[in-house]
Coordinates of C-alpha atoms and ligand atoms in Angstrom, one line a residue:
X1 CA 0.1 -0.1 0.0
X2 CA 1.4 3.4 -1.1
X3 CA -1.3 5.6 0.3
X4 CA -0.3 8.3 2.5
X5 CA -1.9 7.6 6.0
X6 CA -2.5 10.1 8.4
X7 CA -3.8 10.1 12.1
X8 CA -5.8 12.7 14.2
X9 CA -5.4 11.8 17.7
X10 CA -8.2 14.2 19.7
X11 CA -7.0 15.3 22.7
X12 CA -8.8 18.6 23.3
X13 CA -11.6 17.3 25.8
X14 CA -11.8 18.7 29.2
X15 CA -12.9 15.6 30.9
X16 CA -15.9 17.1 32.9
X17 CA -16.8 13.7 34.1
X18 CA -13.5 13.3 36.0
X19 CA -13.9 16.9 37.6
X20 CA -15.1 15.9 40.9
X21 CA -11.9 13.9 41.9
X22 CA -9.0 15.3 43.7
X23 CA -7.1 15.7 40.2
X24 CA -7.8 18.6 37.6
X25 CA -6.0 17.0 34.8
X26 CA -7.9 16.2 32.0
X27 CA -8.2 12.3 31.7
X28 CA -5.9 12.0 28.3
X29 CA -3.2 13.3 30.6
X30 CA -3.6 11.3 33.7
X31 CA -1.0 8.9 34.5
X32 CA -1.2 5.4 33.1
X33 CA 1.5 3.0 33.8
X34 CA 4.0 5.8 34.4
X35 CA 3.0 8.0 31.6
X36 CA 0.3 10.1 30.3
X37 CA -2.8 8.3 28.9
X38 CA -2.6 9.9 25.7
X39 CA 1.1 8.6 25.1
X40 CA 0.0 5.1 24.9
X41 CA -2.2 5.7 21.8
X42 CA 0.6 7.9 20.3
X43 CA 3.0 5.1 20.4
X44 CA 0.6 2.5 18.8
X45 CA 0.3 4.7 15.9
X46 CA 3.6 6.2 15.5
X47 CA 5.1 2.8 15.3
X48 CA 2.9 1.4 12.9
X49 CA 4.7 1.1 9.6
X50 CA 1.7 2.0 7.3
X51 CA 1.2 5.5 9.0
X52 CA 3.0 8.7 7.8
X53 CA 1.6 11.7 10.1
X54 CA 0.3 11.6 13.3
X55 CA -1.1 15.1 14.3
X56 CA -3.0 15.4 18.0
X57 CA -5.3 18.2 18.5
X58 CA -5.1 19.6 22.0
X59 CA -6.8 22.3 24.3
X60 CA -4.7 25.3 24.2
X61 CA -4.3 25.3 27.9
X62 CA -2.7 21.7 27.9
X63 CA 0.3 22.5 25.6
X64 CA 2.7 21.7 28.7
X65 CA 0.7 18.5 29.4
X66 CA 1.0 17.5 25.7
X67 CA 4.8 18.1 25.3
X68 CA 5.5 16.0 28.7
X69 CA 3.4 13.2 27.0
X70 CA 5.3 13.6 23.8
X71 CA 8.6 13.4 26.0
X72 CA 7.2 10.2 27.4
X73 CA 7.2 8.5 24.1
X74 CA 10.9 8.6 23.5
X75 CA 12.3 8.3 20.2
X76 CA 9.4 6.6 18.5
X77 CA 7.8 10.1 17.9
X78 CA 10.3 10.5 15.3
X79 CA 9.6 12.3 12.4
X80 CA 6.0 11.2 12.2
X81 CA 4.8 13.3 14.7
X82 CA 3.4 16.7 13.4
X83 CA 3.1 20.2 15.3
X84 CA -0.2 19.9 17.5
X85 CA -3.2 22.1 16.6
X86 CA -5.7 23.7 19.1
X87 CA -9.1 21.9 19.2
X88 CA -12.4 24.0 19.2
X89 CA -15.6 24.5 21.1
X90 CA -16.8 20.5 20.2
X91 CA -15.1 17.4 19.4
X92 CA -16.5 17.8 15.8
X93 CA -14.7 21.3 15.7
X94 CA -11.4 19.6 16.8
X95 CA -11.5 17.0 14.2
X96 CA -12.2 19.7 11.8
X97 CA -9.1 21.7 12.7
X98 CA -7.0 18.6 12.6
X99 CA -8.2 17.8 9.1
X100 CA -7.8 21.4 7.7
X101 CA -4.3 21.4 9.4
X102 CA -3.3 18.1 7.2
X103 CA -4.4 19.9 3.9
X104 CA -1.1 20.5 2.1
X105 CA 0.3 16.8 3.1
X106 CA -1.0 14.8 0.3
X107 CA -3.0 12.7 2.6
X108 CA -5.2 9.9 1.1
X109 CA -6.6 8.0 4.1
X110 CA -6.9 9.5 7.4
X111 CA -7.8 7.7 11.0
X112 CA -9.5 9.7 13.6
X113 CA -8.7 8.2 17.2
X114 CA -9.9 9.3 20.7
X115 CA -7.1 10.2 23.2
X116 CA -8.7 8.3 26.0
X117 CA -8.2 4.8 24.0
X118 CA -5.0 3.9 25.2
X119 CA -5.2 0.3 24.3
X120 CA -5.6 0.6 20.6
X121 CA -3.6 -2.3 18.9
X122 CA -1.9 -2.8 15.6
X123 CA -4.5 -5.5 14.7
X124 CA -7.5 -3.1 14.9
X125 CA -5.5 -0.4 13.1
X126 CA -4.7 -2.9 10.1
X127 CA -8.5 -4.0 9.9
X128 CA -9.5 -0.5 9.5
X129 CA -6.7 0.2 7.0
X130 CA -7.8 -3.0 5.2
X131 CA -11.4 -1.9 4.6
X132 CA -10.3 1.3 3.7
X133 CA -7.6 0.2 0.9
X134 CA -10.7 -2.0 -0.5
X135 CA -12.0 1.4 -1.5
X136 CA -14.5 1.8 1.3
X137 CA -14.7 5.5 2.2
X138 CA -15.8 5.2 6.0
X139 CA -14.7 2.4 8.0
X140 CA -15.9 1.9 11.9
X141 CA -14.3 -0.6 14.2
X142 CA -16.6 -2.1 16.5
X143 CA -17.6 -4.7 18.8
X144 CA -20.9 -6.5 19.2
X145 CA -23.0 -5.2 22.2
X146 CA -22.9 -8.1 24.7
X147 CA -24.5 -6.5 27.6
X148 CA -28.4 -6.9 27.9
X149 CA -29.8 -3.6 27.0
X150 CA -32.8 -1.9 28.7
X151 CA -34.9 1.1 27.6
X152 CA -37.1 3.0 30.1
X153 CA -40.4 3.6 28.2
X154 CA -41.7 7.0 28.4
X155 CA -45.0 6.3 28.2
X156 CA -45.5 3.1 30.5
X157 CA -42.6 4.2 32.6
X158 CA -41.7 0.3 32.4
X159 CA -38.1 -1.0 31.5
X160 CA -38.1 -2.7 28.1
X161 CA -35.5 -5.2 27.0
X162 CA -33.9 -4.1 23.9
X163 CA -33.4 -6.6 21.0
X164 CA -29.5 -6.6 20.7
X165 CA -29.3 -8.3 17.5
X166 CA -27.4 -6.1 15.1
X167 CA -26.0 -3.6 17.8
X168 CA -22.4 -2.6 17.7
X169 CA -20.6 -0.4 20.1
X170 CA -18.7 2.0 18.0
X171 CA -15.1 2.5 18.8
X172 CA -12.2 4.5 17.3
X173 CA -9.9 4.8 15.2
X174 CA -12.5 5.5 12.3
X175 CA -10.9 5.4 9.1
X176 CA -12.1 7.5 6.0
X177 CA -11.0 8.7 2.5
X178 CA -9.4 11.9 3.3
X179 CA -10.9 14.1 1.0
X180 CA -14.3 12.6 1.7
X181 CA -14.5 13.1 5.3
X182 CA -12.8 16.8 4.9
X183 CA -15.6 17.6 2.6
X184 CA -18.3 16.1 5.1
X185 CA -16.9 18.2 8.1
X186 CA -17.0 21.5 5.7
X187 CA -20.5 20.8 4.9
X188 CA -21.5 20.2 8.0
X189 CA -20.0 23.2 9.4
X190 CA -21.7 25.4 6.7
X191 CA -24.9 23.8 7.7
X192 CA -24.5 25.0 11.2
X193 CA -24.3 21.5 12.3
X194 CA -22.0 20.7 15.4
X195 CA -23.8 18.0 16.9
X196 CA -21.9 15.1 15.4
X197 CA -20.4 12.8 18.2
X198 CA -18.5 10.8 16.2
X199 CA -17.3 11.2 12.5
X200 CA -19.0 8.2 10.9
X201 CA -22.0 10.2 11.8
X202 CA -21.3 12.9 9.5
X203 CA -20.4 10.2 6.8
X204 CA -23.9 8.7 7.3
X205 CA -25.4 12.2 7.1
X206 CA -23.5 12.7 3.8
X207 CA -24.9 9.2 2.7
X208 CA -21.9 7.2 2.6
X209 CA -22.1 3.7 3.5
X210 CA -20.0 2.9 6.5
X211 CA -18.4 -0.4 6.6
X212 CA -17.7 -2.2 10.0
X213 CA -14.3 -3.6 10.9
X214 CA -13.5 -5.6 13.8
X215 CA -12.8 -3.6 17.0
X216 CA -11.3 -5.0 20.4
X217 CA -13.2 -5.0 23.7
X218 CA -9.6 -4.0 25.1
X219 CA -9.9 -0.8 23.1
X220 CA -12.3 0.8 25.5
X221 CA -12.5 4.8 26.2
X222 CA -11.8 6.0 29.6
X223 CA -14.4 8.1 30.5
X224 CA -14.9 7.7 34.2
X225 CA -12.8 6.8 37.2
X226 CA -13.5 3.3 37.2
X227 CA -12.7 2.9 33.2
X228 CA -9.0 4.6 34.5
X229 CA -8.7 1.9 37.4
X230 CA -9.6 -0.8 34.7
X231 CA -6.9 0.5 32.7
X232 CA -4.1 0.8 35.4
X233 CA -4.9 -2.9 36.1
X234 CA -4.5 -3.8 32.6
X235 CA -1.1 -2.0 31.9
X236 CA 2.2 -2.8 33.5
X237 CA 4.3 -0.1 35.1
X238 CA 6.5 1.0 32.5
X239 CA 9.9 2.6 33.4
X240 CA 10.1 6.0 31.7
X241 CA 13.4 6.4 30.0
X242 CA 13.9 10.1 30.9
X243 CA 10.8 11.2 32.9
X244 CA 10.3 15.0 33.3
X245 CA 9.4 15.9 36.7
X246 CA 5.9 16.6 36.1
X247 CA 5.2 12.9 35.1
X248 CA 6.5 11.9 38.5
X249 CA 3.6 12.9 40.9
X250 CA 4.3 10.9 43.7
X251 CA 6.5 13.5 45.8
X252 CA 8.7 11.9 48.7
X253 CA 10.6 13.3 51.1
X254 CA 13.5 11.7 53.3
X255 CA 15.8 13.1 56.1
X256 CA 19.2 12.0 57.3
X257 CA 21.3 12.6 60.1
X258 CA 25.2 11.3 60.8
X259 CA 28.0 12.3 63.0
X260 CA 31.5 11.5 63.0
X261 CA 34.3 12.3 65.7
X262 CA 37.7 13.9 64.9
X263 CA 40.7 12.5 65.5
X264 CA 44.4 13.7 64.4
X265 CA 45.0 14.2 60.9
X266 CA 45.5 16.7 58.1
X267 CA 42.0 17.2 56.6
X268 CA 38.4 16.3 56.2
X269 CA 36.2 15.0 53.4
X270 CA 32.9 16.7 53.2
X271 CA 30.2 16.8 50.6
X272 CA 33.1 14.6 48.6
X273 CA 35.8 17.6 48.6
X274 CA 38.8 17.7 51.0
X275 CA 39.0 20.6 53.3
X276 CA 42.3 21.3 55.2
X277 CA 42.3 20.8 58.8
X278 CA 44.1 20.0 61.8
X279 CA 42.2 17.0 62.2
X280 CA 40.4 14.1 60.2
X281 CA 36.9 12.6 60.7
X282 CA 37.4 8.8 62.3
X283 CA 35.2 6.1 60.3
X284 CA 35.3 3.0 58.4
X285 CA 35.0 4.7 54.9
X286 CA 36.2 8.2 54.3
X287 CA 33.9 9.3 56.9
X288 CA 32.2 11.9 55.0
X289 CA 29.3 12.9 57.3
X290 CA 27.6 15.1 54.6
X291 CA 27.7 12.3 52.0
X292 CA 26.2 9.8 54.5
X293 CA 23.4 12.2 55.6
X294 CA 22.6 12.8 52.1
X295 CA 22.3 8.8 51.3
X296 CA 20.0 8.4 54.2
X297 CA 17.8 11.1 53.2
X298 CA 17.2 9.8 49.9
X299 CA 16.9 5.9 51.3
X300 CA 14.3 7.5 53.7
X301 CA 12.6 9.1 50.9
X302 CA 12.0 5.8 49.2
X303 CA 11.6 3.8 52.2
X304 CA 14.6 1.6 51.4
X305 CA 16.5 1.1 54.9
X306 CA 19.5 3.1 55.7
X307 CA 23.4 3.2 54.5
X308 CA 24.3 0.8 57.1
X309 CA 22.1 -1.7 55.9
X310 CA 23.3 -1.3 52.4
X311 CA 27.1 -1.0 53.2
X312 CA 27.4 -2.4 56.7
X313 CA 30.8 -0.9 58.5
X314 CA 31.4 -4.5 59.4
X315 CA 32.4 -5.4 56.0
X316 CA 35.8 -5.0 55.1
X317 CA 35.0 -4.0 51.5
X318 CA 34.0 -0.5 52.5
X319 CA 37.0 0.1 54.5
X320 CA 38.4 3.6 53.2
X321 CA 35.5 3.8 50.6
X322 CA 34.8 6.9 49.0
X323 CA 31.3 7.8 50.0
X324 CA 30.7 9.0 46.3
X325 CA 29.6 5.4 46.0
X326 CA 27.0 5.2 48.9
X327 CA 25.3 8.1 47.5
X328 CA 25.3 6.8 43.9
X329 CA 23.8 3.9 45.1
X330 CA 20.9 5.7 46.7
X331 CA 20.1 7.8 43.5
X332 CA 20.5 4.6 41.3
X333 CA 17.9 3.1 43.8
X334 CA 15.5 5.6 43.0
X335 CA 16.0 5.5 39.3
X336 CA 15.4 1.9 39.3
X337 CA 12.0 2.9 40.7
X338 CA 11.4 5.0 37.3
X339 CA 11.8 8.1 39.6
X340 CA 14.4 11.0 40.0
X341 CA 16.0 12.8 42.9
X342 CA 14.7 16.2 42.6
X343 CA 16.5 18.1 45.5
X344 CA 19.0 18.0 48.4
X345 CA 19.5 20.3 51.4
X346 CA 22.1 19.7 54.1
X347 CA 23.2 21.4 57.3
X348 CA 26.7 21.0 58.3
X349 CA 27.2 21.6 62.2
X350 CA 30.7 22.5 63.5
X351 CA 32.9 25.1 65.1
X352 CA 35.5 24.2 62.6
X353 CA 36.7 24.1 59.8
X354 CA 34.8 27.0 58.3
X355 CA 32.2 25.9 55.8
X356 CA 31.3 28.9 54.0
X357 CA 34.6 29.3 51.7
X358 CA 33.9 25.7 50.7
X359 CA 30.1 25.8 50.3
X360 CA 30.0 26.3 46.6
X361 CA 32.4 23.6 45.8
X362 CA 30.6 21.2 47.8
X363 CA 27.3 22.1 46.1
X364 CA 28.9 21.4 42.8
X365 CA 30.4 17.9 44.1
X366 CA 27.0 16.9 45.5
X367 CA 25.0 17.9 42.3
X368 CA 27.6 15.8 40.2
X369 CA 27.2 12.6 42.2
X370 CA 23.4 13.2 42.4
X371 CA 23.2 14.0 38.8
X372 CA 21.4 17.0 39.7
X373 CA 21.7 20.9 38.7
X374 CA 23.4 22.8 41.4
X375 CA 20.3 24.9 41.9
X376 CA 18.8 22.0 43.4
X377 CA 21.5 21.4 46.0
X378 CA 21.7 23.6 49.1
X379 CA 24.5 23.4 51.6
X380 CA 24.3 25.2 54.9
X381 CA 26.4 25.5 57.8
X382 CA 26.1 26.3 61.5
X383 CA 27.8 26.2 64.7
X384 CA 26.2 24.8 67.8
X385 CA 27.4 28.1 69.9
X386 CA 30.0 25.8 71.4
X387 CA 27.5 23.8 73.1
X388 CA 27.5 19.8 72.8
X389 CA 30.1 17.8 71.3
X390 CA 30.3 19.8 68.0
X391 CA 30.6 22.8 70.5
X392 CA 33.4 21.4 72.0
X393 CA 35.1 20.6 68.5
X394 CA 34.8 16.8 69.0
X395 CA 33.4 15.9 65.8
X396 CA 31.1 17.1 62.9
X397 CA 27.1 16.5 62.6
X398 CA 25.2 16.8 59.2
X399 CA 21.4 16.8 58.9
X400 CA 20.0 16.2 55.2
X401 CA 16.7 16.4 53.5
X402 CA 16.0 14.9 50.1
X403 CA 12.9 15.3 47.8
X404 CA 12.6 12.2 45.5
X405 CA 9.7 12.3 42.8
X406 CA 8.3 8.6 41.7
X407 CA 5.7 7.7 39.2
X408 CA 2.3 6.9 40.7
X409 CA 1.8 3.3 40.4
X410 CA -1.9 3.5 40.8
X411 CA -2.1 1.6 43.7
X412 CA -1.4 4.0 46.4
X413 CA -3.8 7.1 46.6
X414 CA -5.2 7.9 43.2
Ligands
MG1 MG1 28.5 8.0 58.8

């Protein structure tokens, strides 16, 4: 098949049926297996070999959400994905905007899909394309209605069983000859009609025969909270290759505290850098009290034990070890959960050495180890007014907090 086949994904809806729960995001951008709902359908179309152009119609307020959804797809977005266009007041208007935006691309066939149907398979896409290439101008994927249907009779007030023979539940992507459906939408617009709820309804209105193709019960539309729960159960948690912080809605915070005593020496290691001093810190590893506190803060945020559990001081392997590796290990554990360490703040408590002159170097060192921008690392210092062990210059204490962001698994609170 050498036709140019485009897809319009309609993602401009506001999802009013979701508005009563705690989230404000439209359903097509809600988290499904660690990435936005719409990214699932986009990936299916972008990876289909027969499809040449994919265009998404979005609400103008959703550009950031859309950019994140595209980022979550990764390299498959490639060269097929066109610049998104803004939707209109109705679904019908949104589709028309998408059709018009495709006008100069020599499109032969077009598929129109709802963003809230994440489980569109290549098999259903193939079934629709097959009917189109046979010369049909309008193709509807559908599944037989299996539930027994009842209708409340207006006059009698009684429930009446509806004969479901010949009844089909319509799905998307609906497929069309591009020029036919573009003209259909233009005619509907000129006729002042904006009430068509799907595109095959326009084809019917124009008098074209709509041909059925095999749909798939899994290709359901997420319209309610229970649909989203059903979808979450179906999709495995996927690890996003390089998630943006916005995709990581589960925000965790952890704290860490560590102390090391001074002994005779010529310098201390703090935050991964060496600071000249007339003492050094005593410990099994390099005794970097700052990195130890940060490591515990990150482990605390993901509920994964503490530094002593992962790197027991009794194990000779860690003797004299550079503490970079402890912190790197904690950061790796976050990454393995599909998350990111977002921020680190540490307070060093000592009378000496003076921390101020080394603060920036420490920030940079910690940022490098945690793979963070320096702006997301804070180093503060204080004395304890000569009180206690730090006041008596017997050692150094460090307190840290870390913010970690993880993907929602769908099992927690949502
Ligand atoms: Mg320690």
